[in-house]
PDB file of C-alpha atoms in Angstrom:
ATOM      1  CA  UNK A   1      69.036 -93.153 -78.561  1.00 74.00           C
ATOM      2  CA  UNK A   2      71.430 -92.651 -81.188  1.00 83.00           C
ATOM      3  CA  UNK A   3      75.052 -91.395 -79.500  1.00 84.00           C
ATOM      4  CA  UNK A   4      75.557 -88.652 -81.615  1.00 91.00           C
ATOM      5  CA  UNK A   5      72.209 -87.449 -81.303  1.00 91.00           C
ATOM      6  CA  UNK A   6      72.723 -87.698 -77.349  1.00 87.00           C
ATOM      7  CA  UNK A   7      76.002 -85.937 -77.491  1.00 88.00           C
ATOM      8  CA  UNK A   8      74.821 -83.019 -79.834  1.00 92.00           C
ATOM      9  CA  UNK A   9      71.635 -82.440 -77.047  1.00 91.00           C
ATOM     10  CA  UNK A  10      73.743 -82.263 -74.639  1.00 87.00           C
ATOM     11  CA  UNK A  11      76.323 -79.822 -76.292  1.00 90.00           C
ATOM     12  CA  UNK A  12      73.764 -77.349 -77.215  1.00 93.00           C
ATOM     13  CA  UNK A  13      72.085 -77.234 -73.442  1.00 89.00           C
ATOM     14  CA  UNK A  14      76.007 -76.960 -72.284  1.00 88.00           C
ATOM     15  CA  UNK A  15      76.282 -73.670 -74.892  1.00 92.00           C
ATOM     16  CA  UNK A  16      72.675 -72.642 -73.350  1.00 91.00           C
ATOM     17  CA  UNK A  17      74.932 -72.413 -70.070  1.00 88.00           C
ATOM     18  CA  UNK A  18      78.020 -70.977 -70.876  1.00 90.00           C
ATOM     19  CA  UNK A  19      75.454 -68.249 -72.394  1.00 93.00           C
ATOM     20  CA  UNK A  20      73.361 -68.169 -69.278  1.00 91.00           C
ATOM     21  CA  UNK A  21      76.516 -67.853 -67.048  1.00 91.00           C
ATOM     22  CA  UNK A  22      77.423 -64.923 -69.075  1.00 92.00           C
ATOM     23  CA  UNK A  23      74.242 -62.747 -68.651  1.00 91.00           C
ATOM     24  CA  UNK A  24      74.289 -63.870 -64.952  1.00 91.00           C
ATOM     25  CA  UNK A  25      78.167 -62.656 -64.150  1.00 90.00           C
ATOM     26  CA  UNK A  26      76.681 -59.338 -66.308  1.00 91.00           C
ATOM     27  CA  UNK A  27      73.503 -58.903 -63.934  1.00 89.00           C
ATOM     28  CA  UNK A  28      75.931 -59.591 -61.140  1.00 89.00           C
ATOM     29  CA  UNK A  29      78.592 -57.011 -62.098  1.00 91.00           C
ATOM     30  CA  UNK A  30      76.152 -54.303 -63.123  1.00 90.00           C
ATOM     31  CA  UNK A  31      72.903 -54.633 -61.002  1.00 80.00           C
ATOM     32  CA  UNK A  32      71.422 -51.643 -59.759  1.00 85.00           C
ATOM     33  CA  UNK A  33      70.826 -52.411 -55.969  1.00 83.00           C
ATOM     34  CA  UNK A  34      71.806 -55.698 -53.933  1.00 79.00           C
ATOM     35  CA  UNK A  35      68.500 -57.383 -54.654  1.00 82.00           C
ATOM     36  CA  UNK A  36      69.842 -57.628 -58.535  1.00 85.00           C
ATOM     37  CA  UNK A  37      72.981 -59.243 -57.338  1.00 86.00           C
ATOM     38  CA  UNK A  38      71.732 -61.562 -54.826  1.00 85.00           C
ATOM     39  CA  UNK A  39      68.841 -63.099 -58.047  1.00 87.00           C
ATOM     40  CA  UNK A  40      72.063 -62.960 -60.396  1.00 89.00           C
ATOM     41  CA  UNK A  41      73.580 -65.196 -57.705  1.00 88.00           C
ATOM     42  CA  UNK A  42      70.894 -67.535 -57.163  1.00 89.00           C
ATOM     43  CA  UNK A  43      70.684 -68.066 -60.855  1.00 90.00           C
ATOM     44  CA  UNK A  44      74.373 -68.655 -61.420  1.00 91.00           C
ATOM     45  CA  UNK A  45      73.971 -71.094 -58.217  1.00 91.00           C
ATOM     46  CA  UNK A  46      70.788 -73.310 -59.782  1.00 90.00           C
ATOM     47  CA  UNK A  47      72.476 -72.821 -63.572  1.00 91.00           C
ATOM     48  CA  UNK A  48      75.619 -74.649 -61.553  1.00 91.00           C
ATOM     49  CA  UNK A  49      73.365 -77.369 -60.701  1.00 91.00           C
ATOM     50  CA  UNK A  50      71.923 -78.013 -64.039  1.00 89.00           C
ATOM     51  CA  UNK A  51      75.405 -77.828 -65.422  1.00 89.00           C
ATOM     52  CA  UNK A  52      76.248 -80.894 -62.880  1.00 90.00           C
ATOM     53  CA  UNK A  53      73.408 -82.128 -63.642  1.00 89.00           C
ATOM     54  CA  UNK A  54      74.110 -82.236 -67.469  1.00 88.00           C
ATOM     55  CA  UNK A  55      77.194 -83.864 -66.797  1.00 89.00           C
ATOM     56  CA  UNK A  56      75.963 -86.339 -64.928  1.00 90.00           C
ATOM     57  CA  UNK A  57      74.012 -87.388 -68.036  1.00 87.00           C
ATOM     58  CA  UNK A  58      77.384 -86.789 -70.293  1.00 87.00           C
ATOM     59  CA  UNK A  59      79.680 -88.658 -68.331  1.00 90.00           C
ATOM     60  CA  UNK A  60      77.001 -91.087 -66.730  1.00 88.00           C
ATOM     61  CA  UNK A  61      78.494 -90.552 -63.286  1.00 88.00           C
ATOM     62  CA  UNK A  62      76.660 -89.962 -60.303  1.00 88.00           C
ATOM     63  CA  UNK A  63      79.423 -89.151 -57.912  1.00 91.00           C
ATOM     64  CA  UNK A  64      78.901 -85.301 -58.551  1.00 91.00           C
ATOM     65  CA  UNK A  65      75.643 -85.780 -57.021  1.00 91.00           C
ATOM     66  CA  UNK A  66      77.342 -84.760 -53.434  1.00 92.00           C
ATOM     67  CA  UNK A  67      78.808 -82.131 -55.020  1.00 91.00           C
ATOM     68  CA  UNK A  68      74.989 -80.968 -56.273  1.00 91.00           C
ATOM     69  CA  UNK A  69      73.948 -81.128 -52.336  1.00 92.00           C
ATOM     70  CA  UNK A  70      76.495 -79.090 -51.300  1.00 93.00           C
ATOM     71  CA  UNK A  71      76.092 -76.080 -53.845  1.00 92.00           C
ATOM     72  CA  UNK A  72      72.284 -76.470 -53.009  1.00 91.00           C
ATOM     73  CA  UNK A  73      72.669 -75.799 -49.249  1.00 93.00           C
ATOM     74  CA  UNK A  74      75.123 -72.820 -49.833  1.00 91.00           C
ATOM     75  CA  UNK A  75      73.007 -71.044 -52.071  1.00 89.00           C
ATOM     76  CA  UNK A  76      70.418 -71.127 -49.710  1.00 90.00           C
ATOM     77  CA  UNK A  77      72.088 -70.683 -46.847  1.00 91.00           C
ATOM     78  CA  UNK A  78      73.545 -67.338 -48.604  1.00 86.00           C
ATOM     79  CA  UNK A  79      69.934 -66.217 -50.138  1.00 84.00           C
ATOM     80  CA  UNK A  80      68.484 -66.932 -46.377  1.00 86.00           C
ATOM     81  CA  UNK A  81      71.688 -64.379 -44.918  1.00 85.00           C
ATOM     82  CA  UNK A  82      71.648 -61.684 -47.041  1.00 81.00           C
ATOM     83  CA  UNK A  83      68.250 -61.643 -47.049  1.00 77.00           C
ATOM     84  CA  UNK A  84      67.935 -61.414 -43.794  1.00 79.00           C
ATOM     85  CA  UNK A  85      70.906 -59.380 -42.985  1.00 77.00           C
ATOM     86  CA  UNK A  86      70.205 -57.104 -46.110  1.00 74.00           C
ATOM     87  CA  UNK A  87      69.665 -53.005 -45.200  1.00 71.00           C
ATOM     88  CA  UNK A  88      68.606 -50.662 -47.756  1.00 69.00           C
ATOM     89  CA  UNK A  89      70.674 -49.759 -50.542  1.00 65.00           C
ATOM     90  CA  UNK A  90      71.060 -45.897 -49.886  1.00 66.00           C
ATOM     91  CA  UNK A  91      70.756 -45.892 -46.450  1.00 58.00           C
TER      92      UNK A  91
END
């Protein structure tokens, strides 16, 4: 594949983040109830693993790949807590 045709893909999904992160942090900030801001979370959470992802492709270096693991099990361990810990939003 052609380098700058590579590097041009891969800036336009990076944009497609930096957009996604922005609607996320939004949704966080102004959701409604807790439900709303736990899904904003969990978004920006998988959107940070796509983003390592994509640079994993850009830079062609796999040693983020821990770092991947690690966001992985703390988003879930933080979904699995609130969700479990969660009461109801006017009570």
């Amino acid at each position: 594949m052609d380098h700058t045709l590579y590097t041009s893909i891969l800036t336009v999904a990076a944009l497609f983040f930096c957009l996604s992160f922005l609607f996320t942090t939004y949704q966080i900030l102004v959701g409604p109830n807790s439900i709303d801001r736990l899904l904003g979370l969990d978004g920006t959470v998988s959107m940070i693993q796509c983003a390592l992802a994509t640079y994993i492709c850009w830079s062609l270096d796999t040693t983020v790949s821990n770092a991947m693991i690690v966001v992985a099990l703390l988003g879930f361990i933080s979904s699995v807590s609130v969700a479990r810990f969660r009461k109801r939003d006017g009570a």
